Structures are given as C-alpha cells and as structure tokens.
C-alpha cells in the first residue's frame, strides 16, 4: 500500500447560508415605494373625480342661468329672481316659450338631465340625493310648465288625435313618491293632464271640432253644462299648476346652490 496516499475522510455538510441583510432592506424599500405610489394614485384619482364634479357643476349652474353649457366658474349664488328676470334662454324662459314639440325645449331638458347624471357619478350620499331630487323636479317642472304655460296640448292633440305620449320625453307618467310635496306636484300634473284629455274628447263628441280646430263659437252656442264644468276645472288646475311650477323652479334653484356648495367643499369624495 502506498503510504503517500492520504486515507483521511472528507466530511460533507449541508450548511445553509443566512440571507444577506441587504435583501431585507431592499424588500422593505420596494414595499414602501408601492404603498406611497398607491396612496398617491388614490389622491390623484380623488382630485380628478372632485375636479370633474366641480366642472360639471359649473356647467349645470351656467346652463340653468344662461342656457349655455360653460364650465367657467359660476360666481355667487343662483337666485329665483335672477333666473326669472333674465332675458337669456334659460330654465325660466325655455319651458315657457318653447313647447315640448320644439327641439330647443327637448334638447335643453336632455342637457340638464345629462349633466346631472355626470355629477352623480362617484358622488357621495348627500350629493347623490340632491342630484336625484333635482332630476325629479326638472321633469315635473317641464311637464307642469308645458301644461299650464304653453299650447302644446292643443297642437299635439290635433296632430295625433289624442294626448298619449305628450309628456313622455320628461319621463311621464311619473313614479309614485313617498314625499308629500312631490306627490302633491304629481297629483296636479295628473289631474290637469287627464282633464285636458276629457275636454278634447268631450268637444269632439259634441261636434265642435271644425277644420281640425276647436270651434269655441260652437261651444258657446252649445252651452253644455258638462263641457263648461270641464273648462272651469281646467282653468283652476292651470292656475294651480302655474303656482306649483314656480315652487318647483325654486326647489331646482335651491338644490343647485347646495350642489355647488358640496362640490366646492370636497364632500363628494
């Protein structure tokens, strides 16, 4: 045997190396960066959402006031006196001087509802409530104004032979509400709408429609007690509707100012 050969044994061990400390520090840095980035993203998105609501709120108030959808800052407070005394084609004048049969009326109504829908996206509970109430009041207001201030029912009846669908662009017939004020408004609209329908059908039945028009001379000669009562009822309901339409407009204006306050205060986040 060769004595030069080393017969010592080599011992192998499974020694586990400890992870280096810098790896822990690196992981911590990455986590911290991720957290900061997430927070920053949330802030940016929140500011973007708030900015969008403010932009749409300005558009809404300017549209109510001047009839123009401008996102310029609306300064001051919107008031019923200012709106109703304005010579602009706005929330006061358009429903009164342009009937539901006019595209200007329908386009304006749709613009108002469309902007309110944009404001509602991502709004908090308080802001969402004001938006929903404003949408309801605008629908009621346009319907009430159509029936009491315009001759749309007359024109529509002789174009279509009935009044079905006259107010459909405003979402009529309206849903039942648990709110007393809203229900009162709805009741008057329903009553006047149905009374108008009864009037035209009664006049037609009496043979007092000539050349596609109501012949009021025929009605006077006929002196029908039933038709006279319907006309008296219509006159009363139109007066009541005019009064209520002004109340609806006042609610729309108040809601608009409250929407502006919430949007400016950042409560929409």
C-alpha atoms as an extended CHARMM CRD file, in Angstrom:
* protein
*
       269  EXT
         1         1  UNK       CA              0.0000000000        0.0000000000        0.0000000000  PROA      1               0.0000000000
         2         2  UNK       CA              1.2970000000        3.3770000000       -0.9180000000  PROA      2               0.0000000000
         3         3  UNK       CA              1.8350000000        5.2720000000        2.2840000000  PROA      3               0.0000000000
         4         4  UNK       CA              1.7600000000        8.5220000000        0.3490000000  PROA      4               0.0000000000
         5         5  UNK       CA             -1.9660000000        8.2050000000       -0.2030000000  PROA      5               0.0000000000
         6         6  UNK       CA             -3.9940000000       10.2640000000        2.3060000000  PROA      6               0.0000000000
         7         7  UNK       CA             -6.6610000000        7.9730000000        3.7170000000  PROA      7               0.0000000000
         8         8  UNK       CA             -8.3830000000       10.7360000000        5.7320000000  PROA      8               0.0000000000
         9         9  UNK       CA            -12.1330000000       11.0960000000        5.1900000000  PROA      9               0.0000000000
        10        10  UNK       CA            -13.7270000000       14.2100000000        3.6510000000  PROA      10              0.0000000000
        11        11  UNK       CA            -16.8310000000       15.2240000000        5.6000000000  PROA      11              0.0000000000
        12        12  UNK       CA            -19.6120000000       16.9460000000        3.5750000000  PROA      12              0.0000000000
        13        13  UNK       CA            -22.1020000000       19.1720000000        5.4030000000  PROA      13              0.0000000000
        14        14  UNK       CA            -25.4000000000       20.8220000000        4.2890000000  PROA      14              0.0000000000
        15        15  UNK       CA            -24.5430000000       24.2480000000        5.6050000000  PROA      15              0.0000000000
        16        16  UNK       CA            -27.3320000000       26.7680000000        4.9890000000  PROA      16              0.0000000000
        17        17  UNK       CA            -26.1830000000       30.2640000000        4.3230000000  PROA      17              0.0000000000
        18        18  UNK       CA            -28.1220000000       33.0470000000        6.0300000000  PROA      18              0.0000000000
        19        19  UNK       CA            -29.6860000000       35.5750000000        3.6580000000  PROA      19              0.0000000000
        20        20  UNK       CA            -27.7750000000       38.7540000000        3.4790000000  PROA      20              0.0000000000
        21        21  UNK       CA            -29.1730000000       41.6940000000        5.4160000000  PROA      21              0.0000000000
        22        22  UNK       CA            -29.3070000000       43.9660000000        2.3810000000  PROA      22              0.0000000000
        23        23  UNK       CA            -32.0130000000       41.7590000000        0.8240000000  PROA      23              0.0000000000
        24        24  UNK       CA            -34.3740000000       42.5860000000        3.6940000000  PROA      24              0.0000000000
        25        25  UNK       CA            -33.6800000000       46.2840000000        3.2690000000  PROA      25              0.0000000000
        26        26  UNK       CA            -34.3170000000       46.0900000000       -0.4640000000  PROA      26              0.0000000000
        27        27  UNK       CA            -37.6460000000       44.3110000000        0.0140000000  PROA      27              0.0000000000
        28        28  UNK       CA            -38.6710000000       46.9220000000        2.5640000000  PROA      28              0.0000000000
        29        29  UNK       CA            -37.8320000000       49.7300000000        0.1720000000  PROA      29              0.0000000000
        30        30  UNK       CA            -39.9030000000       48.1440000000       -2.5870000000  PROA      30              0.0000000000
        31        31  UNK       CA            -42.9050000000       47.7490000000       -0.2430000000  PROA      31              0.0000000000
        32        32  UNK       CA            -42.6250000000       51.3520000000        0.9260000000  PROA      32              0.0000000000
        33        33  UNK       CA            -42.4790000000       52.6060000000       -2.6670000000  PROA      33              0.0000000000
        34        34  UNK       CA            -45.5480000000       50.5290000000       -3.5510000000  PROA      34              0.0000000000
        35        35  UNK       CA            -47.5140000000       51.9450000000       -0.6140000000  PROA      35              0.0000000000
        36        36  UNK       CA            -46.5380000000       55.5440000000       -1.4050000000  PROA      36              0.0000000000
        37        37  UNK       CA            -47.4450000000       55.0390000000       -5.0710000000  PROA      37              0.0000000000
        38        38  UNK       CA            -50.8480000000       53.6060000000       -4.1580000000  PROA      38              0.0000000000
        39        39  UNK       CA            -51.6200000000       56.4930000000       -1.8260000000  PROA      39              0.0000000000
        40        40  UNK       CA            -50.5410000000       58.9790000000       -4.4720000000  PROA      40              0.0000000000
        41        41  UNK       CA            -52.7380000000       57.2820000000       -7.0550000000  PROA      41              0.0000000000
        42        42  UNK       CA            -55.7410000000       57.3970000000       -4.7180000000  PROA      42              0.0000000000
        43        43  UNK       CA            -55.1540000000       61.1050000000       -4.0830000000  PROA      43              0.0000000000
        44        44  UNK       CA            -54.7690000000       61.8720000000       -7.7760000000  PROA      44              0.0000000000
        45        45  UNK       CA            -57.9010000000       59.9230000000       -8.7000000000  PROA      45              0.0000000000
        46        46  UNK       CA            -59.8330000000       61.5870000000       -5.8740000000  PROA      46              0.0000000000
        47        47  UNK       CA            -58.7370000000       65.0360000000       -7.0200000000  PROA      47              0.0000000000
        48        48  UNK       CA            -59.5870000000       64.1450000000      -10.6040000000  PROA      48              0.0000000000
        49        49  UNK       CA            -63.0600000000       62.9800000000       -9.5610000000  PROA      49              0.0000000000
        50        50  UNK       CA            -63.6130000000       66.0810000000       -7.4650000000  PROA      50              0.0000000000
        51        51  UNK       CA            -62.4040000000       68.2870000000      -10.3060000000  PROA      51              0.0000000000
        52        52  UNK       CA            -64.7920000000       66.6250000000      -12.7320000000  PROA      52              0.0000000000
        53        53  UNK       CA            -67.7520000000       67.1360000000      -10.4030000000  PROA      53              0.0000000000
        54        54  UNK       CA            -66.8390000000       70.8060000000       -9.9710000000  PROA      54              0.0000000000
        55        55  UNK       CA            -66.5540000000       71.1800000000      -13.7510000000  PROA      55              0.0000000000
        56        56  UNK       CA            -69.9550000000       69.5970000000      -14.3560000000  PROA      56              0.0000000000
        57        57  UNK       CA            -71.4800000000       71.6200000000      -11.5160000000  PROA      57              0.0000000000
        58        58  UNK       CA            -70.3140000000       74.8470000000      -13.1650000000  PROA      58              0.0000000000
        59        59  UNK       CA            -71.7860000000       73.6480000000      -16.4540000000  PROA      59              0.0000000000
        60        60  UNK       CA            -75.0620000000       72.8720000000      -14.7140000000  PROA      60              0.0000000000
        61        61  UNK       CA            -75.4090000000       76.2460000000      -12.9910000000  PROA      61              0.0000000000
        62        62  UNK       CA            -74.4340000000       78.1740000000      -16.1170000000  PROA      62              0.0000000000
        63        63  UNK       CA            -76.9170000000       76.1450000000      -18.1470000000  PROA      63              0.0000000000
        64        64  UNK       CA            -79.6740000000       76.8990000000      -15.6450000000  PROA      64              0.0000000000
        65        65  UNK       CA            -78.8050000000       80.5930000000      -15.6130000000  PROA      65              0.0000000000
        66        66  UNK       CA            -77.8850000000       81.4370000000      -19.1950000000  PROA      66              0.0000000000
        67        67  UNK       CA            -78.8130000000       78.3870000000      -21.2310000000  PROA      67              0.0000000000
        68        68  UNK       CA            -75.1460000000       77.9600000000      -22.1840000000  PROA      68              0.0000000000
        69        69  UNK       CA            -73.1520000000       74.9130000000      -21.0380000000  PROA      69              0.0000000000
        70        70  UNK       CA            -69.9880000000       76.6850000000      -19.9160000000  PROA      70              0.0000000000
        71        71  UNK       CA            -67.5440000000       75.2480000000      -17.3610000000  PROA      71              0.0000000000
        72        72  UNK       CA            -66.4590000000       78.7460000000      -16.3030000000  PROA      72              0.0000000000
        73        73  UNK       CA            -66.6410000000       79.2240000000      -12.5460000000  PROA      73              0.0000000000
        74        74  UNK       CA            -70.1420000000       80.2060000000      -11.5110000000  PROA      74              0.0000000000
        75        75  UNK       CA            -69.6200000000       83.0340000000       -9.0490000000  PROA      75              0.0000000000
        76        76  UNK       CA            -72.1570000000       83.9980000000       -6.4430000000  PROA      76              0.0000000000
        77        77  UNK       CA            -75.4950000000       82.3990000000       -5.7230000000  PROA      77              0.0000000000
        78        78  UNK       CA            -78.1900000000       81.4110000000       -8.1850000000  PROA      78              0.0000000000
        79        79  UNK       CA            -81.4870000000       83.0440000000       -7.1990000000  PROA      79              0.0000000000
        80        80  UNK       CA            -85.0520000000       82.6480000000       -8.4010000000  PROA      80              0.0000000000
        81        81  UNK       CA            -85.3150000000       86.4040000000       -9.0580000000  PROA      81              0.0000000000
        82        82  UNK       CA            -82.1550000000       86.4070000000      -11.1600000000  PROA      82              0.0000000000
        83        83  UNK       CA            -83.2320000000       83.4180000000      -13.2020000000  PROA      83              0.0000000000
        84        84  UNK       CA            -86.8050000000       84.6120000000      -13.7710000000  PROA      84              0.0000000000
        85        85  UNK       CA            -85.7980000000       88.1720000000      -14.6550000000  PROA      85              0.0000000000
        86        86  UNK       CA            -83.1170000000       87.0690000000      -17.0780000000  PROA      86              0.0000000000
        87        87  UNK       CA            -83.5400000000       87.7450000000      -20.7790000000  PROA      87              0.0000000000
        88        88  UNK       CA            -81.4900000000       84.6390000000      -21.5400000000  PROA      88              0.0000000000
        89        89  UNK       CA            -82.9800000000       81.4370000000      -22.9140000000  PROA      89              0.0000000000
        90        90  UNK       CA            -82.6940000000       79.5900000000      -19.6210000000  PROA      90              0.0000000000
        91        91  UNK       CA            -84.5460000000       77.3710000000      -17.1560000000  PROA      91              0.0000000000
        92        92  UNK       CA            -87.2660000000       80.0060000000      -16.7720000000  PROA      92              0.0000000000
        93        93  UNK       CA            -87.8680000000       81.0460000000      -20.3620000000  PROA      93              0.0000000000
        94        94  UNK       CA            -87.2940000000       77.9080000000      -22.4640000000  PROA      94              0.0000000000
        95        95  UNK       CA            -90.0690000000       75.7190000000      -20.9520000000  PROA      95              0.0000000000
        96        96  UNK       CA            -92.5000000000       78.6570000000      -21.1830000000  PROA      96              0.0000000000
        97        97  UNK       CA            -91.7570000000       79.9060000000      -24.6920000000  PROA      97              0.0000000000
        98        98  UNK       CA            -90.6810000000       76.6780000000      -26.3810000000  PROA      98              0.0000000000
        99        99  UNK       CA            -93.0930000000       73.8020000000      -26.0120000000  PROA      99              0.0000000000
       100       100  UNK       CA            -92.3410000000       70.0990000000      -25.7640000000  PROA      100             0.0000000000
       101       101  UNK       CA            -92.9280000000       69.9640000000      -29.5190000000  PROA      101             0.0000000000
       102       102  UNK       CA            -89.9120000000       72.2320000000      -30.0590000000  PROA      102             0.0000000000
       103       103  UNK       CA            -86.4430000000       70.7100000000      -30.3640000000  PROA      103             0.0000000000
       104       104  UNK       CA            -84.9360000000       73.5760000000      -28.3430000000  PROA      104             0.0000000000
       105       105  UNK       CA            -87.0470000000       72.5670000000      -25.3610000000  PROA      105             0.0000000000
       106       106  UNK       CA            -86.2430000000       68.8640000000      -25.5980000000  PROA      106             0.0000000000
       107       107  UNK       CA            -82.5050000000       69.4120000000      -26.1940000000  PROA      107             0.0000000000
       108       108  UNK       CA            -82.2820000000       71.7650000000      -23.2230000000  PROA      108             0.0000000000
       109       109  UNK       CA            -84.1080000000       69.3260000000      -20.9630000000  PROA      109             0.0000000000
       110       110  UNK       CA            -81.8430000000       66.4500000000      -22.0240000000  PROA      110             0.0000000000
       111       111  UNK       CA            -78.7230000000       68.5590000000      -21.4560000000  PROA      111             0.0000000000
       112       112  UNK       CA            -79.7810000000       69.3590000000      -17.8930000000  PROA      112             0.0000000000
       113       113  UNK       CA            -80.5130000000       65.7240000000      -17.0710000000  PROA      113             0.0000000000
       114       114  UNK       CA            -77.3040000000       64.5880000000      -18.7810000000  PROA      114             0.0000000000
       115       115  UNK       CA            -75.1030000000       66.9180000000      -16.7220000000  PROA      115             0.0000000000
       116       116  UNK       CA            -76.8330000000       65.8950000000      -13.5020000000  PROA      116             0.0000000000
       117       117  UNK       CA            -76.1000000000       62.2500000000      -14.3570000000  PROA      117             0.0000000000
       118       118  UNK       CA            -72.4140000000       63.1230000000      -14.7620000000  PROA      118             0.0000000000
       119       119  UNK       CA            -72.3550000000       64.9190000000      -11.4070000000  PROA      119             0.0000000000
       120       120  UNK       CA            -73.8980000000       61.8770000000       -9.7600000000  PROA      120             0.0000000000
       121       121  UNK       CA            -71.1570000000       59.5030000000      -10.9190000000  PROA      121             0.0000000000
       122       122  UNK       CA            -68.9710000000       58.8780000000       -7.8940000000  PROA      122             0.0000000000
       123       123  UNK       CA            -70.8870000000       61.3940000000       -5.7170000000  PROA      123             0.0000000000
       124       124  UNK       CA            -71.3820000000       60.7840000000       -2.0280000000  PROA      124             0.0000000000
       125       125  UNK       CA            -74.7890000000       60.1390000000       -0.4740000000  PROA      125             0.0000000000
       126       126  UNK       CA            -75.6760000000       63.7830000000        0.1860000000  PROA      126             0.0000000000
       127       127  UNK       CA            -74.7120000000       64.9400000000       -3.2890000000  PROA      127             0.0000000000
       128       128  UNK       CA            -76.4540000000       61.9780000000       -4.9400000000  PROA      128             0.0000000000
       129       129  UNK       CA            -79.6750000000       62.8280000000       -3.0720000000  PROA      129             0.0000000000
       130       130  UNK       CA            -79.6080000000       66.4280000000       -4.3050000000  PROA      130             0.0000000000
       131       131  UNK       CA            -78.9320000000       65.3100000000       -7.8660000000  PROA      131             0.0000000000
       132       132  UNK       CA            -81.7990000000       62.7990000000       -7.8290000000  PROA      132             0.0000000000
       133       133  UNK       CA            -84.1900000000       65.3430000000       -6.3410000000  PROA      133             0.0000000000
       134       134  UNK       CA            -83.1350000000       67.9010000000       -8.9600000000  PROA      134             0.0000000000
       135       135  UNK       CA            -83.7640000000       65.4320000000      -11.7810000000  PROA      135             0.0000000000
       136       136  UNK       CA            -87.2460000000       64.7370000000      -10.4080000000  PROA      136             0.0000000000
       137       137  UNK       CA            -88.0570000000       68.4280000000      -10.0090000000  PROA      137             0.0000000000
       138       138  UNK       CA            -86.8250000000       69.2700000000      -13.5060000000  PROA      138             0.0000000000
       139       139  UNK       CA            -89.0250000000       66.5540000000      -15.0220000000  PROA      139             0.0000000000
       140       140  UNK       CA            -92.0350000000       67.7610000000      -13.0480000000  PROA      140             0.0000000000
       141       141  UNK       CA            -91.2570000000       71.3980000000      -13.8140000000  PROA      141             0.0000000000
       142       142  UNK       CA            -91.0810000000       70.8750000000      -17.5670000000  PROA      142             0.0000000000
       143       143  UNK       CA            -94.2850000000       68.8250000000      -17.5380000000  PROA      143             0.0000000000
       144       144  UNK       CA            -96.1570000000       71.3590000000      -15.3780000000  PROA      144             0.0000000000
       145       145  UNK       CA            -94.9610000000       74.2910000000      -17.4670000000  PROA      145             0.0000000000
       146       146  UNK       CA            -95.9290000000       72.5380000000      -20.6810000000  PROA      146             0.0000000000
       147       147  UNK       CA            -99.5000000000       72.0220000000      -19.4620000000  PROA      147             0.0000000000
       148       148  UNK       CA           -100.0130000000       75.4410000000      -17.8890000000  PROA      148             0.0000000000
       149       149  UNK       CA            -97.9710000000       77.9120000000      -19.9480000000  PROA      149             0.0000000000
       150       150  UNK       CA            -97.9760000000       76.5270000000      -23.4980000000  PROA      150             0.0000000000
       151       151  UNK       CA           -100.4600000000       75.3710000000      -26.1210000000  PROA      151             0.0000000000
       152       152  UNK       CA            -98.5730000000       72.1120000000      -26.6510000000  PROA      152             0.0000000000
       153       153  UNK       CA           -101.5800000000       70.0190000000      -25.6220000000  PROA      153             0.0000000000
       154       154  UNK       CA           -103.7440000000       71.7340000000      -28.2600000000  PROA      154             0.0000000000
       155       155  UNK       CA           -101.1570000000       71.3100000000      -31.0350000000  PROA      155             0.0000000000
       156       156  UNK       CA           -100.3500000000       67.7430000000      -30.0310000000  PROA      156             0.0000000000
       157       157  UNK       CA           -103.9810000000       66.6700000000      -29.9120000000  PROA      157             0.0000000000
       158       158  UNK       CA           -104.7250000000       67.8570000000      -33.4300000000  PROA      158             0.0000000000
       159       159  UNK       CA           -101.5250000000       66.3620000000      -34.7830000000  PROA      159             0.0000000000
       160       160  UNK       CA           -102.0870000000       62.9540000000      -33.1620000000  PROA      160             0.0000000000
       161       161  UNK       CA           -105.7890000000       62.7460000000      -32.3540000000  PROA      161             0.0000000000
       162       162  UNK       CA           -105.0410000000       62.2150000000      -28.6510000000  PROA      162             0.0000000000
       163       163  UNK       CA           -102.6860000000       63.3390000000      -25.8880000000  PROA      163             0.0000000000
       164       164  UNK       CA           -100.9740000000       59.9750000000      -25.3710000000  PROA      164             0.0000000000
       165       165  UNK       CA            -97.2150000000       60.4650000000      -25.1530000000  PROA      165             0.0000000000
       166       166  UNK       CA            -97.3340000000       64.2660000000      -24.9010000000  PROA      166             0.0000000000
       167       167  UNK       CA            -95.1160000000       64.3400000000      -21.7940000000  PROA      167             0.0000000000
       168       168  UNK       CA            -93.2030000000       61.1030000000      -22.3330000000  PROA      168             0.0000000000
       169       169  UNK       CA            -89.9490000000       62.9100000000      -23.1100000000  PROA      169             0.0000000000
       170       170  UNK       CA            -89.9840000000       64.0860000000      -19.4740000000  PROA      170             0.0000000000
       171       171  UNK       CA            -90.4160000000       60.5640000000      -18.1440000000  PROA      171             0.0000000000
       172       172  UNK       CA            -94.1870000000       60.7880000000      -17.7190000000  PROA      172             0.0000000000
       173       173  UNK       CA            -96.1210000000       59.0440000000      -16.2220000000  PROA      173             0.0000000000
       174       174  UNK       CA            -94.1290000000       59.6900000000      -13.0710000000  PROA      174             0.0000000000
       175       175  UNK       CA            -93.4440000000       57.1160000000      -10.3850000000  PROA      175             0.0000000000
       176       176  UNK       CA            -95.2890000000       57.2710000000       -7.0840000000  PROA      176             0.0000000000
       177       177  UNK       CA            -93.2770000000       59.0350000000       -4.3960000000  PROA      177             0.0000000000
       178       178  UNK       CA            -93.3940000000       58.8710000000       -0.5980000000  PROA      178             0.0000000000
       179       179  UNK       CA            -92.5730000000       62.5720000000       -0.3530000000  PROA      179             0.0000000000
       180       180  UNK       CA            -95.6910000000       64.6890000000        0.2740000000  PROA      180             0.0000000000
       181       181  UNK       CA            -94.5070000000       67.6820000000       -1.7510000000  PROA      181             0.0000000000
       182       182  UNK       CA            -93.5630000000       65.5610000000       -4.7410000000  PROA      182             0.0000000000
       183       183  UNK       CA            -96.8440000000       63.6540000000       -4.5570000000  PROA      183             0.0000000000
       184       184  UNK       CA            -98.7710000000       66.9220000000       -4.4770000000  PROA      184             0.0000000000
       185       185  UNK       CA            -96.9670000000       68.1250000000       -7.6000000000  PROA      185             0.0000000000
       186       186  UNK       CA            -97.5660000000       64.8030000000       -9.3290000000  PROA      186             0.0000000000
       187       187  UNK       CA           -101.2640000000       64.8410000000       -8.4350000000  PROA      187             0.0000000000
       188       188  UNK       CA           -101.8170000000       68.2560000000      -10.0220000000  PROA      188             0.0000000000
       189       189  UNK       CA            -99.9700000000       67.2560000000      -13.2100000000  PROA      189             0.0000000000
       190       190  UNK       CA           -102.0290000000       64.0640000000      -13.4380000000  PROA      190             0.0000000000
       191       191  UNK       CA           -105.3030000000       65.9060000000      -12.8330000000  PROA      191             0.0000000000
       192       192  UNK       CA           -104.6470000000       68.6040000000      -15.4310000000  PROA      192             0.0000000000
       193       193  UNK       CA           -103.4090000000       66.1010000000      -17.9950000000  PROA      193             0.0000000000
       194       194  UNK       CA           -106.4950000000       63.9200000000      -17.5780000000  PROA      194             0.0000000000
       195       195  UNK       CA           -108.8100000000       66.9340000000      -17.5560000000  PROA      195             0.0000000000
       196       196  UNK       CA           -107.3100000000       68.1580000000      -20.8480000000  PROA      196             0.0000000000
       197       197  UNK       CA           -107.8950000000       64.7380000000      -22.3680000000  PROA      197             0.0000000000
       198       198  UNK       CA           -111.5170000000       64.7770000000      -21.1790000000  PROA      198             0.0000000000
       199       199  UNK       CA           -112.0400000000       68.2640000000      -22.6070000000  PROA      199             0.0000000000
       200       200  UNK       CA           -110.8670000000       67.3910000000      -26.1170000000  PROA      200             0.0000000000
       201       201  UNK       CA           -112.8400000000       64.1670000000      -26.2010000000  PROA      201             0.0000000000
       202       202  UNK       CA           -115.9750000000       65.9640000000      -24.9990000000  PROA      202             0.0000000000
       203       203  UNK       CA           -115.5770000000       68.7110000000      -27.6140000000  PROA      203             0.0000000000
       204       204  UNK       CA           -115.0880000000       66.1010000000      -30.2890000000  PROA      204             0.0000000000
       205       205  UNK       CA           -118.1590000000       64.2210000000      -29.1270000000  PROA      205             0.0000000000
       206       206  UNK       CA           -120.1850000000       67.4410000000      -29.2070000000  PROA      206             0.0000000000
       207       207  UNK       CA           -119.2130000000       68.0480000000      -32.8580000000  PROA      207             0.0000000000
       208       208  UNK       CA           -117.4030000000       71.2870000000      -32.0790000000  PROA      208             0.0000000000
       209       209  UNK       CA           -114.1610000000       70.4480000000      -33.8470000000  PROA      209             0.0000000000
       210       210  UNK       CA           -114.1280000000       72.0620000000      -37.2700000000  PROA      210             0.0000000000
       211       211  UNK       CA           -111.1820000000       72.1520000000      -39.7100000000  PROA      211             0.0000000000
       212       212  UNK       CA           -109.0170000000       70.4420000000      -37.1230000000  PROA      212             0.0000000000
       213       213  UNK       CA           -109.6120000000       73.1830000000      -34.5380000000  PROA      213             0.0000000000
       214       214  UNK       CA           -111.8710000000       73.7150000000      -31.5470000000  PROA      214             0.0000000000
       215       215  UNK       CA           -114.7890000000       75.8910000000      -32.6070000000  PROA      215             0.0000000000
       216       216  UNK       CA           -115.3630000000       77.9570000000      -29.4790000000  PROA      216             0.0000000000
       217       217  UNK       CA           -118.3720000000       79.6390000000      -31.0840000000  PROA      217             0.0000000000
       218       218  UNK       CA           -119.9150000000       76.1920000000      -31.3650000000  PROA      218             0.0000000000
       219       219  UNK       CA           -119.1800000000       75.5520000000      -27.6810000000  PROA      219             0.0000000000
       220       220  UNK       CA           -120.7460000000       78.8700000000      -26.7040000000  PROA      220             0.0000000000
       221       221  UNK       CA           -123.8950000000       78.1100000000      -28.6760000000  PROA      221             0.0000000000
       222       222  UNK       CA           -123.9840000000       74.5860000000      -27.2960000000  PROA      222             0.0000000000
       223       223  UNK       CA           -123.6210000000       75.8480000000      -23.7320000000  PROA      223             0.0000000000
       224       224  UNK       CA           -123.0290000000       72.3280000000      -22.4580000000  PROA      224             0.0000000000
       225       225  UNK       CA           -123.0210000000       72.2010000000      -18.6670000000  PROA      225             0.0000000000
       226       226  UNK       CA           -120.6240000000       69.2750000000      -18.7180000000  PROA      226             0.0000000000
       227       227  UNK       CA           -118.1150000000       70.9860000000      -21.0130000000  PROA      227             0.0000000000
       228       228  UNK       CA           -118.4340000000       74.2640000000      -19.0980000000  PROA      228             0.0000000000
       229       229  UNK       CA           -117.5680000000       72.4360000000      -15.8760000000  PROA      229             0.0000000000
       230       230  UNK       CA           -114.5450000000       70.8500000000      -17.5330000000  PROA      230             0.0000000000
       231       231  UNK       CA           -113.3430000000       74.2580000000      -18.7430000000  PROA      231             0.0000000000
       232       232  UNK       CA           -113.7600000000       75.7350000000      -15.2720000000  PROA      232             0.0000000000
       233       233  UNK       CA           -111.8400000000       72.8180000000      -13.7950000000  PROA      233             0.0000000000
       234       234  UNK       CA           -109.0840000000       73.2730000000      -16.3670000000  PROA      234             0.0000000000
       235       235  UNK       CA           -108.8070000000       76.9880000000      -15.5870000000  PROA      235             0.0000000000
       236       236  UNK       CA           -108.4150000000       76.2560000000      -11.8770000000  PROA      236             0.0000000000
       237       237  UNK       CA           -105.9010000000       73.4740000000      -12.4520000000  PROA      237             0.0000000000
       238       238  UNK       CA           -103.8480000000       75.6370000000      -14.8290000000  PROA      238             0.0000000000
       239       239  UNK       CA           -103.6960000000       78.3860000000      -12.2080000000  PROA      239             0.0000000000
       240       240  UNK       CA           -102.6440000000       75.8500000000       -9.5700000000  PROA      240             0.0000000000
       241       241  UNK       CA           -100.0980000000       74.3590000000      -11.9570000000  PROA      241             0.0000000000
       242       242  UNK       CA            -98.5670000000       77.7680000000      -12.6650000000  PROA      242             0.0000000000
       243       243  UNK       CA            -98.1620000000       78.3410000000       -8.9420000000  PROA      243             0.0000000000
       244       244  UNK       CA            -96.6310000000       74.9190000000       -8.3750000000  PROA      244             0.0000000000
       245       245  UNK       CA            -94.2780000000       75.2290000000      -11.3410000000  PROA      245             0.0000000000
       246       246  UNK       CA            -92.7850000000       78.3090000000       -9.6680000000  PROA      246             0.0000000000
       247       247  UNK       CA            -92.3860000000       76.2950000000       -6.4680000000  PROA      247             0.0000000000
       248       248  UNK       CA            -90.6430000000       73.5440000000       -8.4270000000  PROA      248             0.0000000000
       249       249  UNK       CA            -88.3030000000       76.0990000000      -10.0020000000  PROA      249             0.0000000000
       250       250  UNK       CA            -87.4760000000       77.4510000000       -6.5600000000  PROA      250             0.0000000000
       251       251  UNK       CA            -86.5170000000       73.9270000000       -5.4120000000  PROA      251             0.0000000000
       252       252  UNK       CA            -84.3620000000       73.4560000000       -8.5280000000  PROA      252             0.0000000000
       253       253  UNK       CA            -82.5310000000       76.7130000000       -7.7630000000  PROA      253             0.0000000000
       254       254  UNK       CA            -82.0010000000       75.8530000000       -4.0790000000  PROA      254             0.0000000000
       255       255  UNK       CA            -80.7390000000       72.3890000000       -4.9630000000  PROA      255             0.0000000000
       256       256  UNK       CA            -78.3300000000       73.8640000000       -7.4950000000  PROA      256             0.0000000000
       257       257  UNK       CA            -76.7760000000       76.1190000000       -4.8470000000  PROA      257             0.0000000000
       258       258  UNK       CA            -76.4660000000       73.1860000000       -2.4390000000  PROA      258             0.0000000000
       259       259  UNK       CA            -74.8690000000       71.0390000000       -5.1380000000  PROA      259             0.0000000000
       260       260  UNK       CA            -72.3670000000       73.8190000000       -5.7630000000  PROA      260             0.0000000000
       261       261  UNK       CA            -71.5870000000       74.0490000000       -2.0420000000  PROA      261             0.0000000000
       262       262  UNK       CA            -70.9850000000       70.3120000000       -1.7240000000  PROA      262             0.0000000000
       263       263  UNK       CA            -68.8930000000       70.1630000000       -4.8940000000  PROA      263             0.0000000000
       264       264  UNK       CA            -66.7550000000       73.0960000000       -3.7310000000  PROA      264             0.0000000000
       265       265  UNK       CA            -66.3680000000       71.6590000000       -0.2400000000  PROA      265             0.0000000000
       266       266  UNK       CA            -64.9860000000       68.3510000000       -1.4680000000  PROA      266             0.0000000000
       267       267  UNK       CA            -67.7400000000       66.3400000000        0.2130000000  PROA      267             0.0000000000
       268       268  UNK       CA            -68.1890000000       64.3480000000       -2.9680000000  PROA      268             0.0000000000
       269       269  UNK       CA            -65.0960000000       62.2180000000       -2.2980000000  PROA      269             0.0000000000
